[in-house]
Amino acid sequence: MAKRKGCYSGIGGQAVLEGVMMKNGDKYAVAVRKPDGGIDFDVENYPGVLAGSGLKKVPLIRGVFNFVDSMILGTRCLNYSAGFYEEDEEESGLDKALDQVSGGNAEKVLTTFVTILSVAAAVGIFIVLPYFLSGLLKGYIRNASLMAIIEGAIRIVIFILYILAISLMKDIRRLFMYHGAEHKCINCIEHGRPLTVRNVKRCSRQHRRCGTSFLFFVFIVSIVLFFFIRVDNTLEKVVLRILLIPVVAGISYEIIRLAGRSNNILVRILSAPGMLVQKLTTREPDEQMIQVAIAAVEAVFDWKTFLNEKFGYVEEQEENRQDEDLQESAQAGQRDNG
């Protein structure tokens, strides 16, 4: 495949249980491979929190709201995909009790609870724990600047170990394969290739706007902030790290937003660590997974119009090119048999 300069498309997504979510503006689609082998997809609008507010366009501040929106939408899509594999389960006593207490909104209550619990666990594991682990070295290292760097390094190590640990689970490995299918589809479009299984398979499974890269930027930005902002009291240090999370998220969002729109040498250097970590959070998908990802894209994005406007794509020309490729493959096969 000839390499083409990438062109920002504006679409993004995430992997879900046996499927892919793709989002374009306020519109998103979740495509899921059902247990019977078919593909089911749901298309909805999600304007996000503070929809229409000017705050969502303000640099640094908009990153915080986008982070919250991604968590809410991500949880919603995961619940949708999981529903296809829980249909045979009977409603538990807890579900019935929650339905009665919440007036039939048990799912929303559980989703909110799980989201809050997940955020709290993430803060504890990736923010608070590295601080206390680095504190074990205070008796040996007196330099505060070096301690800030060590704390950040511990945070990154914990993150990588966490990814390696969960990748041992079969369901997570499949999730990472769908993650790869999501990236490959976006890369295929943004590099001017028609969205076919054949073309998608030949694209990279790493993408600069990936959530994995965003988290890596969060860790790097936190090192820089904690390097310059210091207090002496232990409780104040922990509280300060938690309070600075929105600031870190806002800065990291601007960096990854720039990475998705630029290809200069500085952006490539900044993106390199996150792209490397994506080798752990993505895996090569099979053709059925790619078909699911394509279904999600086509439900929210007119890729043919995009390719025509950005790359001068003409469908008839592509069909002729594919016919020529098939003829060349057939001729090559005949020569090999001869």
Coordinates of C-alpha atoms in Angstrom, one line a residue:
M1 CA 0.0 0.0 0.0
A2 CA 1.4 3.4 -1.0
K3 CA 1.8 5.6 2.0
R4 CA -0.3 8.8 2.0
K5 CA -0.3 11.8 4.2
G6 CA -3.0 11.5 6.8
C7 CA -6.0 13.9 6.9
Y8 CA -8.0 14.5 10.1
S9 CA -11.5 13.0 9.8
G10 CA -13.0 14.0 13.2
I11 CA -14.3 10.5 14.0
G12 CA -13.2 8.6 17.1
G13 CA -14.3 5.6 19.0
Q14 CA -13.6 2.8 21.4
A15 CA -13.8 -1.0 21.7
V16 CA -16.7 -2.6 23.6
L17 CA -17.6 -6.1 24.4
E18 CA -17.5 -8.0 21.0
G19 CA -17.9 -4.7 19.2
V20 CA -16.9 -1.1 18.4
M21 CA -18.4 2.3 19.1
M22 CA -17.7 5.1 16.6
K23 CA -18.6 8.8 17.2
N24 CA -18.8 11.6 14.8
G25 CA -19.9 14.9 16.3
D26 CA -22.9 14.3 18.6
K27 CA -23.8 11.1 16.7
Y28 CA -22.5 7.7 17.8
A29 CA -23.1 4.1 16.8
V30 CA -22.3 0.9 18.6
A31 CA -21.9 -2.2 16.4
V32 CA -21.8 -5.6 18.1
R33 CA -21.2 -9.1 16.9
K34 CA -24.2 -11.0 18.4
P35 CA -23.9 -14.6 19.8
D36 CA -25.7 -15.9 16.7
G37 CA -23.0 -14.3 14.4
G38 CA -25.0 -11.4 13.1
I39 CA -24.2 -7.7 13.6
D40 CA -26.5 -5.4 15.5
F41 CA -25.9 -1.7 15.8
D42 CA -27.6 1.2 17.6
V43 CA -27.3 4.8 16.5
E44 CA -27.9 7.6 19.0
N45 CA -27.1 11.2 19.7
Y46 CA -25.0 12.3 22.7
P47 CA -24.5 16.1 22.9
G48 CA -22.6 15.6 26.2
V49 CA -22.6 17.4 29.5
L50 CA -23.2 21.2 29.2
A51 CA -24.4 20.7 25.6
G52 CA -24.3 24.0 23.7
S53 CA -22.2 25.7 26.4
G54 CA -19.4 28.0 25.3
L55 CA -17.2 26.4 28.0
K56 CA -16.8 23.3 25.8
K57 CA -14.9 25.4 23.2
V58 CA -12.5 27.0 25.6
P59 CA -9.0 25.6 25.4
L60 CA -7.9 23.6 28.5
I61 CA -11.4 23.7 30.0
R62 CA -13.0 21.8 27.1
G63 CA -10.6 18.8 27.8
V64 CA -12.2 18.3 31.2
F65 CA -15.7 18.1 29.8
N66 CA -14.6 15.8 26.9
F67 CA -13.0 13.5 29.4
V68 CA -16.2 13.3 31.4
D69 CA -18.2 12.8 28.3
S70 CA -16.0 9.9 27.1
M71 CA -16.4 8.2 30.4
I72 CA -20.2 8.5 30.4
L73 CA -20.6 7.5 26.8
G74 CA -18.0 4.7 27.2
T75 CA -19.9 3.2 30.1
R76 CA -23.2 3.5 28.2
C77 CA -21.8 1.7 25.2
L78 CA -20.2 -1.1 27.2
N79 CA -23.5 -1.7 29.0
Y80 CA -25.3 -1.9 25.6
S81 CA -22.8 -4.4 24.2
A82 CA -22.9 -6.5 27.4
G83 CA -26.7 -6.7 27.1
F84 CA -26.3 -9.1 24.2
Y85 CA -24.5 -11.6 26.4
E86 CA -26.8 -11.3 29.5
E87 CA -30.2 -12.0 27.9
D88 CA -30.5 -15.4 29.4
E89 CA -29.7 -14.3 33.0
E90 CA -32.6 -13.9 35.4
E91 CA -33.0 -10.6 37.1
S92 CA -31.4 -10.7 40.5
G93 CA -33.0 -9.7 43.8
L94 CA -30.6 -6.7 43.9
D95 CA -31.8 -5.6 40.4
K96 CA -35.5 -5.8 41.5
A97 CA -34.8 -3.9 44.7
L98 CA -33.0 -1.2 42.8
D99 CA -35.8 -0.9 40.3
Q100 CA -38.3 -0.4 43.1
V101 CA -36.1 2.2 44.9
S102 CA -35.1 4.1 41.8
G103 CA -38.5 4.0 40.0
G104 CA -37.3 1.6 37.3
N105 CA -33.9 3.3 36.8
A106 CA -31.8 0.5 38.2
E107 CA -29.5 0.5 35.2
K108 CA -28.7 4.2 35.4
V109 CA -28.1 3.9 39.2
L110 CA -25.7 1.0 38.7
T111 CA -23.9 2.8 35.8
T112 CA -23.4 5.9 37.9
F113 CA -22.2 3.8 40.8
V114 CA -19.8 1.8 38.6
T115 CA -18.5 5.0 37.0
I116 CA -17.8 6.7 40.4
L117 CA -16.2 3.5 41.7
S118 CA -14.0 3.2 38.6
V119 CA -12.8 6.8 38.9
A120 CA -12.1 6.4 42.6
A121 CA -10.1 3.2 41.9
A122 CA -8.2 4.8 39.1
V123 CA -7.3 7.8 41.3
G124 CA -6.2 5.5 44.1
I125 CA -4.1 3.2 41.9
F126 CA -2.5 5.7 39.5
I127 CA -2.4 8.9 41.5
V128 CA -2.2 8.2 45.3
L129 CA -0.4 4.9 45.3
P130 CA 2.6 6.1 43.3
Y131 CA 3.1 9.0 45.7
F132 CA 3.2 6.7 48.7
L133 CA 5.5 4.2 46.9
S134 CA 7.9 7.0 46.0
G135 CA 7.8 8.2 49.6
L136 CA 9.5 4.9 50.6
L137 CA 12.7 6.4 49.0
K138 CA 12.7 9.6 51.0
G139 CA 15.3 8.3 53.4
Y140 CA 17.7 7.7 50.5
I141 CA 16.8 10.6 48.1
R142 CA 16.6 14.2 49.4
N143 CA 16.2 15.9 46.0
A144 CA 12.5 16.9 45.6
S145 CA 12.8 17.3 41.9
L146 CA 14.2 13.8 41.5
M147 CA 11.4 12.4 43.8
A148 CA 8.8 14.0 41.5
I149 CA 10.4 12.2 38.5
I150 CA 10.6 8.9 40.4
E151 CA 6.9 9.2 41.3
G152 CA 6.0 9.8 37.7
A153 CA 8.1 6.8 36.6
I154 CA 6.4 4.6 39.2
R155 CA 3.0 5.8 37.9
I156 CA 3.9 4.7 34.3
V157 CA 5.3 1.4 35.5
I158 CA 2.1 0.6 37.4
F159 CA 0.0 1.5 34.3
I160 CA 2.0 -0.8 32.0
L161 CA 1.9 -3.6 34.6
Y162 CA -1.9 -3.1 34.8
I163 CA -2.2 -3.4 31.1
L164 CA -0.1 -6.6 31.0
A165 CA -2.1 -8.1 33.8
I166 CA -5.5 -7.6 32.3
S167 CA -4.3 -8.7 28.9
L168 CA -4.0 -12.2 30.3
M169 CA -7.8 -12.4 30.4
K170 CA -9.4 -13.8 27.2
D171 CA -12.2 -11.2 27.1
I172 CA -9.7 -8.4 27.4
R173 CA -7.5 -9.8 24.6
R174 CA -10.6 -9.8 22.3
L175 CA -11.4 -6.3 23.4
F176 CA -7.9 -5.3 22.4
M177 CA -8.5 -6.9 19.0
Y178 CA -11.6 -4.8 18.5
H179 CA -9.5 -1.8 19.7
G180 CA -7.1 -2.6 16.8
A181 CA -10.0 -2.8 14.4
E182 CA -11.3 0.6 15.5
H183 CA -7.9 2.2 14.9
K184 CA -7.3 0.4 11.6
C185 CA -10.7 1.7 10.2
I186 CA -9.9 5.3 11.2
N187 CA -6.4 5.1 9.8
C188 CA -7.8 3.6 6.6
I189 CA -10.1 6.6 6.0
E190 CA -7.6 9.2 7.2
H191 CA -5.0 7.9 4.7
G192 CA -7.3 8.1 1.8
R193 CA -8.2 4.4 1.4
P194 CA -11.7 3.1 0.7
L195 CA -13.2 1.4 3.8
T196 CA -13.0 -2.3 2.8
V197 CA -11.8 -5.3 4.8
R198 CA -8.9 -5.7 2.5
N199 CA -7.7 -2.1 3.0
V200 CA -8.4 -2.0 6.7
K201 CA -6.3 -5.1 7.3
R202 CA -3.3 -3.4 5.7
C203 CA -3.5 -0.3 8.0
S204 CA -1.7 0.4 11.3
R205 CA -3.4 -0.5 14.5
Q206 CA -1.8 2.6 16.3
H207 CA -3.4 6.0 16.2
R208 CA -2.3 9.3 17.8
R209 CA -5.7 10.2 19.1
C210 CA -6.1 7.0 21.1
G211 CA -7.2 7.0 24.7
T212 CA -4.1 5.1 25.6
S213 CA -1.9 7.9 24.3
F214 CA -4.1 10.4 26.2
L215 CA -3.5 8.6 29.5
F216 CA 0.2 8.5 28.8
F217 CA 0.2 12.3 28.2
V218 CA -1.7 12.6 31.5
F219 CA 1.2 10.8 33.3
I220 CA 3.9 13.0 31.6
V221 CA 2.0 16.3 32.3
S222 CA 1.5 15.3 35.9
I223 CA 5.3 14.8 36.3
V224 CA 5.9 18.3 35.0
L225 CA 3.2 19.9 37.2
F226 CA 4.2 18.1 40.4
F227 CA 7.8 19.0 39.6
F228 CA 7.0 22.7 40.0
I229 CA 4.1 22.7 42.5
R230 CA 5.1 21.5 45.9
V231 CA 3.8 21.6 49.5
D232 CA 5.3 20.0 52.7
N233 CA 2.2 18.5 54.3
T234 CA 1.5 14.9 53.2
L235 CA -2.3 15.3 53.3
E236 CA -2.0 18.5 51.3
K237 CA 0.2 16.7 48.7
V238 CA -2.4 14.0 48.2
V239 CA -5.3 16.4 48.0
L240 CA -3.3 18.6 45.6
R241 CA -2.7 15.7 43.3
I242 CA -6.4 14.9 43.2
L243 CA -7.4 18.5 42.7
L244 CA -5.0 18.9 39.8
I245 CA -6.5 16.0 37.8
P246 CA -8.9 18.3 35.8
V247 CA -5.9 20.6 35.0
V248 CA -3.8 17.6 33.9
A249 CA -6.7 16.3 31.8
G250 CA -7.2 19.7 30.2
I251 CA -3.6 20.1 29.2
S252 CA -3.3 16.5 28.0
Y253 CA -6.5 16.9 25.8
E254 CA -4.9 19.9 24.1
I255 CA -1.8 17.9 23.3
I256 CA -3.6 14.9 21.9
R257 CA -5.9 17.2 20.0
L258 CA -2.8 18.8 18.4
A259 CA -1.3 15.3 17.7
G260 CA -4.4 14.4 15.7
R261 CA -4.2 17.4 13.5
S262 CA -0.4 17.8 13.0
N263 CA 2.5 15.7 11.7
N264 CA 5.5 17.8 12.5
I265 CA 8.6 16.3 14.1
L266 CA 7.8 17.6 17.7
V267 CA 4.3 16.0 17.6
R268 CA 5.8 12.7 16.4
I269 CA 8.3 12.8 19.2
L270 CA 5.6 13.5 21.8
S271 CA 3.3 10.9 20.4
A272 CA 6.0 8.1 20.2
P273 CA 5.7 6.8 23.8
G274 CA 1.9 6.5 23.6
M275 CA 2.1 4.9 20.2
L276 CA 4.5 2.4 21.7
V277 CA 2.2 1.6 24.6
Q278 CA -0.6 1.0 22.1
K279 CA 1.2 -2.1 21.0
L280 CA 0.0 -3.5 24.3
T281 CA -3.6 -2.2 24.2
T282 CA -4.3 -3.2 20.6
R283 CA -4.0 -6.5 18.8
E284 CA -4.5 -7.5 15.2
P285 CA -8.2 -8.1 14.5
D286 CA -9.7 -10.9 12.4
E287 CA -11.9 -10.1 9.4
Q288 CA -15.2 -10.5 11.3
M289 CA -14.0 -7.9 13.9
I290 CA -13.1 -5.5 11.0
Q291 CA -16.6 -6.0 9.5
V292 CA -18.1 -4.9 12.8
A293 CA -15.9 -1.8 13.0
I294 CA -16.8 -0.9 9.4
A295 CA -20.5 -1.2 10.2
A296 CA -20.0 1.2 13.2
V297 CA -18.1 3.8 11.0
E298 CA -20.7 3.7 8.1
A299 CA -23.5 4.3 10.5
V300 CA -22.2 7.7 11.5
F301 CA -19.7 8.8 8.8
D302 CA -20.0 9.2 5.0
W303 CA -16.4 8.0 4.2
K304 CA -16.9 8.1 0.4
T305 CA -17.8 11.8 0.5
F306 CA -14.8 12.5 2.8
L307 CA -12.4 10.7 0.5
N308 CA -13.8 12.5 -2.5
E309 CA -13.4 15.9 -0.8
K310 CA -10.0 15.3 0.8
F311 CA -8.3 12.8 -1.7
G312 CA -10.3 13.1 -4.9
Y313 CA -11.6 9.6 -4.5
V314 CA -13.8 8.3 -7.3
E315 CA -15.6 5.0 -6.6
E316 CA -15.4 3.8 -10.2
Q317 CA -11.6 4.3 -10.2
E318 CA -11.3 2.2 -7.1
E319 CA -13.4 -0.6 -8.5
N320 CA -11.1 -0.7 -11.6
R321 CA -8.0 -0.7 -9.4
Q322 CA -9.4 -3.6 -7.4
D323 CA -10.1 -5.5 -10.6
E324 CA -6.5 -4.9 -11.8
D325 CA -5.2 -6.2 -8.4
L326 CA -7.3 -9.3 -8.7
Q327 CA -6.0 -9.9 -12.3
E328 CA -2.4 -9.4 -11.1
S329 CA -3.0 -11.8 -8.3
A330 CA -4.5 -14.4 -10.6
Q331 CA -1.6 -14.0 -13.1
A332 CA 0.9 -14.4 -10.3
G333 CA -0.8 -17.6 -9.1
Q334 CA -0.7 -19.0 -12.6
R335 CA 3.0 -18.2 -12.9
D336 CA 3.6 -19.9 -9.5
N337 CA 1.7 -23.0 -10.6
G338 CA 3.6 -23.1 -13.9

